[in-house]
Short mmCIF file of C-alpha atoms and ligand atoms in Angstrom, two decimals:
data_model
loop_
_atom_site.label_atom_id
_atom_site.label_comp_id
_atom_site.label_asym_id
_atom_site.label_seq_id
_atom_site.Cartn_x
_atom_site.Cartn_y
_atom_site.Cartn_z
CA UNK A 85 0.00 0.00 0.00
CA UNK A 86 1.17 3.41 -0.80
CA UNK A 87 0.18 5.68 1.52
CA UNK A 88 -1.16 9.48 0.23
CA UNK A 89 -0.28 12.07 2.26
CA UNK A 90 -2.68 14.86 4.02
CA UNK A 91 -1.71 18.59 3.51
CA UNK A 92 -0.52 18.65 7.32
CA UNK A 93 2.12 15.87 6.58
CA UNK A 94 3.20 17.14 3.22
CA UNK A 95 4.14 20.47 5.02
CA UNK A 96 6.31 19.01 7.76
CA UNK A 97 7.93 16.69 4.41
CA UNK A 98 8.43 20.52 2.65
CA UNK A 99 10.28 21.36 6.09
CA UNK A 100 12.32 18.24 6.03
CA UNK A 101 13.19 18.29 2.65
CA UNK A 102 14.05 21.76 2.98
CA UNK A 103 16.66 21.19 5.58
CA UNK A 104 18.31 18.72 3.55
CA UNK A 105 18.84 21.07 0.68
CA UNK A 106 20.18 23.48 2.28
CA UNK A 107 22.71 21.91 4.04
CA UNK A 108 23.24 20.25 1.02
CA UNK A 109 23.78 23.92 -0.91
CA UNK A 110 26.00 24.65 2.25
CA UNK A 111 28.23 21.63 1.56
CA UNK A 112 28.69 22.35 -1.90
CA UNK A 113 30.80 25.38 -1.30
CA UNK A 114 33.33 23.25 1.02
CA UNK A 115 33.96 21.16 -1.64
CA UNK A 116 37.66 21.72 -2.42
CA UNK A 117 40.69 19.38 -2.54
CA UNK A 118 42.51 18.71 1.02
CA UNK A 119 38.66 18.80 2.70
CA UNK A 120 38.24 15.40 4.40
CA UNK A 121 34.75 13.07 4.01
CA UNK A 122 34.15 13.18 7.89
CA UNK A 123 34.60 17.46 7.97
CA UNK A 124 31.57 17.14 5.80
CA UNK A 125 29.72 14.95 7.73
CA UNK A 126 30.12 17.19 10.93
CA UNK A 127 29.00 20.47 8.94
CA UNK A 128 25.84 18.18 7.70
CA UNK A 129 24.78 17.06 10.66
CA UNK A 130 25.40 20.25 12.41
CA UNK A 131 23.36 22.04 10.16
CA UNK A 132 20.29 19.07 10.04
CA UNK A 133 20.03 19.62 14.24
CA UNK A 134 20.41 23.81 14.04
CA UNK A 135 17.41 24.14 11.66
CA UNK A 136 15.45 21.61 14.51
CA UNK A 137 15.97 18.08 12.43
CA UNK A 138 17.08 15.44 13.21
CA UNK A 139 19.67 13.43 10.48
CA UNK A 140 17.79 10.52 9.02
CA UNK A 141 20.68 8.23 8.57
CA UNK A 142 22.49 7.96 12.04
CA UNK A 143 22.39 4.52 12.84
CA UNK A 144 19.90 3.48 10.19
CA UNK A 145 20.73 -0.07 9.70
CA UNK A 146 23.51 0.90 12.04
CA UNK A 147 25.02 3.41 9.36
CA UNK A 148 27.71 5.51 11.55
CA UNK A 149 27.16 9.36 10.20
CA UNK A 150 24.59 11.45 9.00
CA UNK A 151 26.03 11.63 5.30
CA UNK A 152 27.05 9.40 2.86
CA UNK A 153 30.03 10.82 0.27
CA UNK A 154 30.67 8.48 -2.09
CA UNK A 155 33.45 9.64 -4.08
CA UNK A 156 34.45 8.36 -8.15
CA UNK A 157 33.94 4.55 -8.36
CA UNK A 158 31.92 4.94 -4.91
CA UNK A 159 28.35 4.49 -6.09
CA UNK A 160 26.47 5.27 -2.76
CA UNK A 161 26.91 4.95 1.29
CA UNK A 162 30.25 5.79 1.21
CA UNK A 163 30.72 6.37 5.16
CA UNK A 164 32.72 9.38 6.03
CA UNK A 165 36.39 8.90 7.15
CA UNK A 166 38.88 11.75 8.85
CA UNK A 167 41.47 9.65 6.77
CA UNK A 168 39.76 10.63 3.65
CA UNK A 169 39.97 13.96 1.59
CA UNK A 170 38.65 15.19 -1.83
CA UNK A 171 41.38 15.35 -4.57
CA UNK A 172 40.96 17.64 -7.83
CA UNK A 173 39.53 15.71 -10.40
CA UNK A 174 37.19 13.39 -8.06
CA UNK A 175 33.51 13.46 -8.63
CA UNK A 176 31.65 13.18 -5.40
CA UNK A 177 28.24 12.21 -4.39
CA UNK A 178 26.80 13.71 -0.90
CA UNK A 179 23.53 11.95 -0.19
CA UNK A 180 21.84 13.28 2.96
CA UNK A 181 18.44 12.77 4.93
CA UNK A 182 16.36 14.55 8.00
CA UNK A 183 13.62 14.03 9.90
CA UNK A 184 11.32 17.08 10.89
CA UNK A 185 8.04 16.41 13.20
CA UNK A 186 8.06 12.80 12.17
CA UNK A 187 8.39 12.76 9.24
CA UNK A 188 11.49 12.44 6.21
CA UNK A 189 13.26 14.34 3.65
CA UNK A 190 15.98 12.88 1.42
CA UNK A 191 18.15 14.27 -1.56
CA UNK A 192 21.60 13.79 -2.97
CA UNK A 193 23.62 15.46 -5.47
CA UNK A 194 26.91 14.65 -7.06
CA UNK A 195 30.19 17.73 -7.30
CA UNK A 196 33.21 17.99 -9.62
CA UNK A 197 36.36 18.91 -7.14
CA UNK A 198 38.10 21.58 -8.81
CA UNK A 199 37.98 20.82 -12.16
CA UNK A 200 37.40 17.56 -13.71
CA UNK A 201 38.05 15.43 -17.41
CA UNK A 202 35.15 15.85 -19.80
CA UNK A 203 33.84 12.18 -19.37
CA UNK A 204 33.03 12.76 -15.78
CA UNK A 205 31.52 15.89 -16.69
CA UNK A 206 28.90 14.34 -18.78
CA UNK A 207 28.73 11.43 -16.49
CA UNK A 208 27.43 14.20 -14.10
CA UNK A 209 25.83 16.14 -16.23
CA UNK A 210 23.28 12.70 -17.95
CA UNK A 211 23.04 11.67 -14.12
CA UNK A 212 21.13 14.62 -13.35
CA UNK A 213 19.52 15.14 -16.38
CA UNK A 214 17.95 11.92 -16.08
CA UNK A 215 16.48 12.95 -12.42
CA UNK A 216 14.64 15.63 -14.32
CA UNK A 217 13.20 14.00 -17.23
CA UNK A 218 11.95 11.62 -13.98
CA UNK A 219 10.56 14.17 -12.48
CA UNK A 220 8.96 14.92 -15.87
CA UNK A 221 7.19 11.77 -16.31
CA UNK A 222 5.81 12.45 -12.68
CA UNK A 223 1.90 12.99 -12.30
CA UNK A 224 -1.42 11.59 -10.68
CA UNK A 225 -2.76 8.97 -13.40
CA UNK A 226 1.28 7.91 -14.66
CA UNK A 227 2.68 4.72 -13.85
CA UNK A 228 5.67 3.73 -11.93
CA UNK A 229 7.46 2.51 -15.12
CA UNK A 230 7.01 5.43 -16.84
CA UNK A 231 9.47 7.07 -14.47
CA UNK A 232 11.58 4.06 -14.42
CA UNK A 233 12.25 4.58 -18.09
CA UNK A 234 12.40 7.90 -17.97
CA UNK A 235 15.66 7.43 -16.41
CA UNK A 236 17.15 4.28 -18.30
CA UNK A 237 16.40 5.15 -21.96
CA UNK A 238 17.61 8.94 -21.44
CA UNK A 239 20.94 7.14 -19.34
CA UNK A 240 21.38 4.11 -21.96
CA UNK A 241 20.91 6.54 -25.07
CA UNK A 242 23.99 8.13 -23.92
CA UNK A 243 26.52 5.21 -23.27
CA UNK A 244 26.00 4.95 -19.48
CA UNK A 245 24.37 2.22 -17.45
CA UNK A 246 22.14 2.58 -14.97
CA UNK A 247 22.75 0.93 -11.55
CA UNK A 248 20.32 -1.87 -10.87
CA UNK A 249 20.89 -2.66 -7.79
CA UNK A 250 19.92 0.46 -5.53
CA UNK A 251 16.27 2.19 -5.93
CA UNK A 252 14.43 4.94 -5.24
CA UNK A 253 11.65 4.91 -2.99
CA UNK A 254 8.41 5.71 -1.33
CA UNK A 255 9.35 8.21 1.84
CA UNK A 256 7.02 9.69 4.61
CA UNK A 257 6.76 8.87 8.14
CA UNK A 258 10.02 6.35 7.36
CA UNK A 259 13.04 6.56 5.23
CA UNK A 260 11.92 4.27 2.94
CA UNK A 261 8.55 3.23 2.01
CA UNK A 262 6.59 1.37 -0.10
CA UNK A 263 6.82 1.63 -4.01
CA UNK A 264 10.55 0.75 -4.66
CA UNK A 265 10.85 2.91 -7.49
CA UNK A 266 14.00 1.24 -10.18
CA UNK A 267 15.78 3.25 -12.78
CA UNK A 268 14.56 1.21 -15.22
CA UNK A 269 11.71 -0.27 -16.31
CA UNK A 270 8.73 -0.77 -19.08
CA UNK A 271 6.55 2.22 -19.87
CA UNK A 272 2.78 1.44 -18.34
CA UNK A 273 3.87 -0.82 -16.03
CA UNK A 274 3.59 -0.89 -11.86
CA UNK A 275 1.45 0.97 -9.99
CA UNK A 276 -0.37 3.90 -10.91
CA UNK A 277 0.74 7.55 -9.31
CA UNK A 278 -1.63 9.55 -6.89
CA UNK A 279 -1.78 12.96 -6.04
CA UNK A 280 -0.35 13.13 -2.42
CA UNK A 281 2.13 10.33 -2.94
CA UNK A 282 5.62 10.84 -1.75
CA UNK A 283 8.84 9.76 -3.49
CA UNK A 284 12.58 9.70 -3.40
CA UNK A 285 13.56 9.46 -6.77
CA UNK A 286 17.36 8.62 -7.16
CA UNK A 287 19.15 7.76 -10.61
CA UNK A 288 22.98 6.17 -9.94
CA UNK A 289 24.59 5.92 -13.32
CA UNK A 290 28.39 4.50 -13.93
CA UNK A 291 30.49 5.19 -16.89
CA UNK A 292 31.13 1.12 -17.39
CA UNK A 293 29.07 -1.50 -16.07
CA UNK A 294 25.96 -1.63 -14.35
CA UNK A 295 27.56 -4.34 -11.82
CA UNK A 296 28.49 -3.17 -7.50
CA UNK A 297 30.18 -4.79 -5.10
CA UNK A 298 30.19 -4.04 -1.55
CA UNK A 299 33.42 -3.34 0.41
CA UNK A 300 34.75 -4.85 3.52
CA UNK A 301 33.05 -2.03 5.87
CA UNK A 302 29.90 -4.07 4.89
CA UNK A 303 28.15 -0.53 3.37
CA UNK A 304 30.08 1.27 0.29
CA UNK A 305 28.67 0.38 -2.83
CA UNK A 306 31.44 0.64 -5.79
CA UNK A 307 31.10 -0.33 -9.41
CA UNK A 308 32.64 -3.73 -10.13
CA UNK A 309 34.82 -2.54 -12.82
CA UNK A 310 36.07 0.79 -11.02
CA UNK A 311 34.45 3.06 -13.46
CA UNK A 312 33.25 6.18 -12.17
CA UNK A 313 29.35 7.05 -10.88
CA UNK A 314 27.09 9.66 -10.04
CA UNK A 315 24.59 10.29 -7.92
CA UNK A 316 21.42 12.45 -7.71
CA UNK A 317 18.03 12.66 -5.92
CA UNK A 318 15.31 14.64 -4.68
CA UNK A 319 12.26 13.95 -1.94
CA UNK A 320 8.96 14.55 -4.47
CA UNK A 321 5.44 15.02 -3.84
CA UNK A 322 2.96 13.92 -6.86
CA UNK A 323 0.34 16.45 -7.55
CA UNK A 324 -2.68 16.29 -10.62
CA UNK A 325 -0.19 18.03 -12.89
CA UNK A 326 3.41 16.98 -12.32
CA UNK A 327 5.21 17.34 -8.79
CA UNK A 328 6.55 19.15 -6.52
CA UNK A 329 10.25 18.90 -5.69
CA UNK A 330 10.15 19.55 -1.65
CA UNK A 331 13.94 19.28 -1.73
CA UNK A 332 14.95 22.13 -3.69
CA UNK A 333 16.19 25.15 -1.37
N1 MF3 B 547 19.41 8.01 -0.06
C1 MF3 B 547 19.78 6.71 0.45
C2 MF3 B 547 18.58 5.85 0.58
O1 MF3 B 547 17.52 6.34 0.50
C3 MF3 B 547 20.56 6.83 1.69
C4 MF3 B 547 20.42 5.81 2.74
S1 MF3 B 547 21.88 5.74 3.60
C5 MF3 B 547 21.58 4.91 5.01
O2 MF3 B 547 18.64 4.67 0.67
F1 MF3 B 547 22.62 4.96 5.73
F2 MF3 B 547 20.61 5.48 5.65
F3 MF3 B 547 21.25 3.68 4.74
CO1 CO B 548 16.96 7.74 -0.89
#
């Protein structure tokens, strides 16, 4: 069941999601070489609890920080590390949630540091432009898959796979609810959108293969074949028209 949300509970989502933006908008200007993964972590989660949230994924699952920075061949949950700081040329992914009166925001977006090859350019550049021509096929009466392939034709037209192994989902009064939403997927197929439903829409996209592994700390996702991935995502509300991005400062 996918639950549709009242006007009361979409406005403490718009305050949730709203944190998370910001302090997403806030990290973006630290990102220089030299800064380390866990610096970033501290300025996230000290900027979630100022604006009266709470970070969403301290000890989810048992994850140990309130960010995730997934850096290059890091796909997602890349756990922040003192020992670990941003080089030029490294394409990192900051992937951050926050709970506000109960209920959850979620967004991530993926930075060049300082200034980065062409190829990981576009990697970054088809990444998010696949999160908006999802966000396009959004709308009370579409179907699941029509957001699904949104995201894999506009990815696979352009040389890149899409991971297949992480989702989006459903988000509200948890983290992650029901529909898992793929980046990929038949047009007209799954369930049909509603006005009031919530979603966390998140493309992942590598330069090589589709394929992840998990490293020894049991929670960083990298691409099998080391090739580089992005990373972006926004917390979504469906309306009779389209939707409304609640994550968007
Ligand atoms: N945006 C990711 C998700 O929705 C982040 C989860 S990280 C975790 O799954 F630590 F909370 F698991
Ligand atoms: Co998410």
């Amino acid at each position: 069941m996918v639950e549709i949300k009242t006007p009361a509970e979409l406005e403490r989502m718009r305050r949730a999601s709203r944190i998370v933006a910001l302090a997403l908008d806030l990290l973006k200007k630290e990102i220089k070489p030299g800064v380390s993964t866990a610096y970033l972590n501290g300025r996230a989660e000290s900027e979630i609890r100022s604006r009266g949230a709470v970070p969403a994924f301290l000890g989810y699952r048992g994850y140990p920080a309130a960010l995730c920075v997934s850096i290059n061949e890091e796909v997602v949950h890349g756990i922040p590390s003192d020992k670990r700081t941003l080089r030029e040329g490294d394409v990192v992914s900051l992937d951050l949630g926050a709970v506000y009166g109960g209920f959850y925001g979620d967004a991530a977006v993926t930075v060049a540091v300082g200034s980065v090859p062409p190829e990981r350019r576009r990697l970054m550049e088809v990444t998010e432009e696949s999160l908006a021509r999802a966000l396009g096929a959004v709308r009370s009466g579409a179907k699941l898959g029509d957001v699904s392939h949104a995201v894999e034709s506009f990815v696979a037209e352009r040389g890149m796979s899409v991971i297949r192994e992480f989702t989006g989902h459903g988000i509200g009064r948890r983290l992650h609810e029901e529909p898992s939403i793929p980046n990929y997927g038949r047009p007209g197929s799954g369930i049909t959108l509603k006005a009031g439903m919530t979603l966390a829409i998140e493309p992942m996209v590598s330069l090589g293969r589709p394929e992840v592994v998990i490293r020894n700390d049991a929670w960083t996702a990298v691409t099998a074949d080391g090739s580089c991935s992005a990373h972006f995502e926004h917390t979504v509300a469906v309306t009779e028209d389209g939707c409304e991005v609640l994550s968007r400062a």
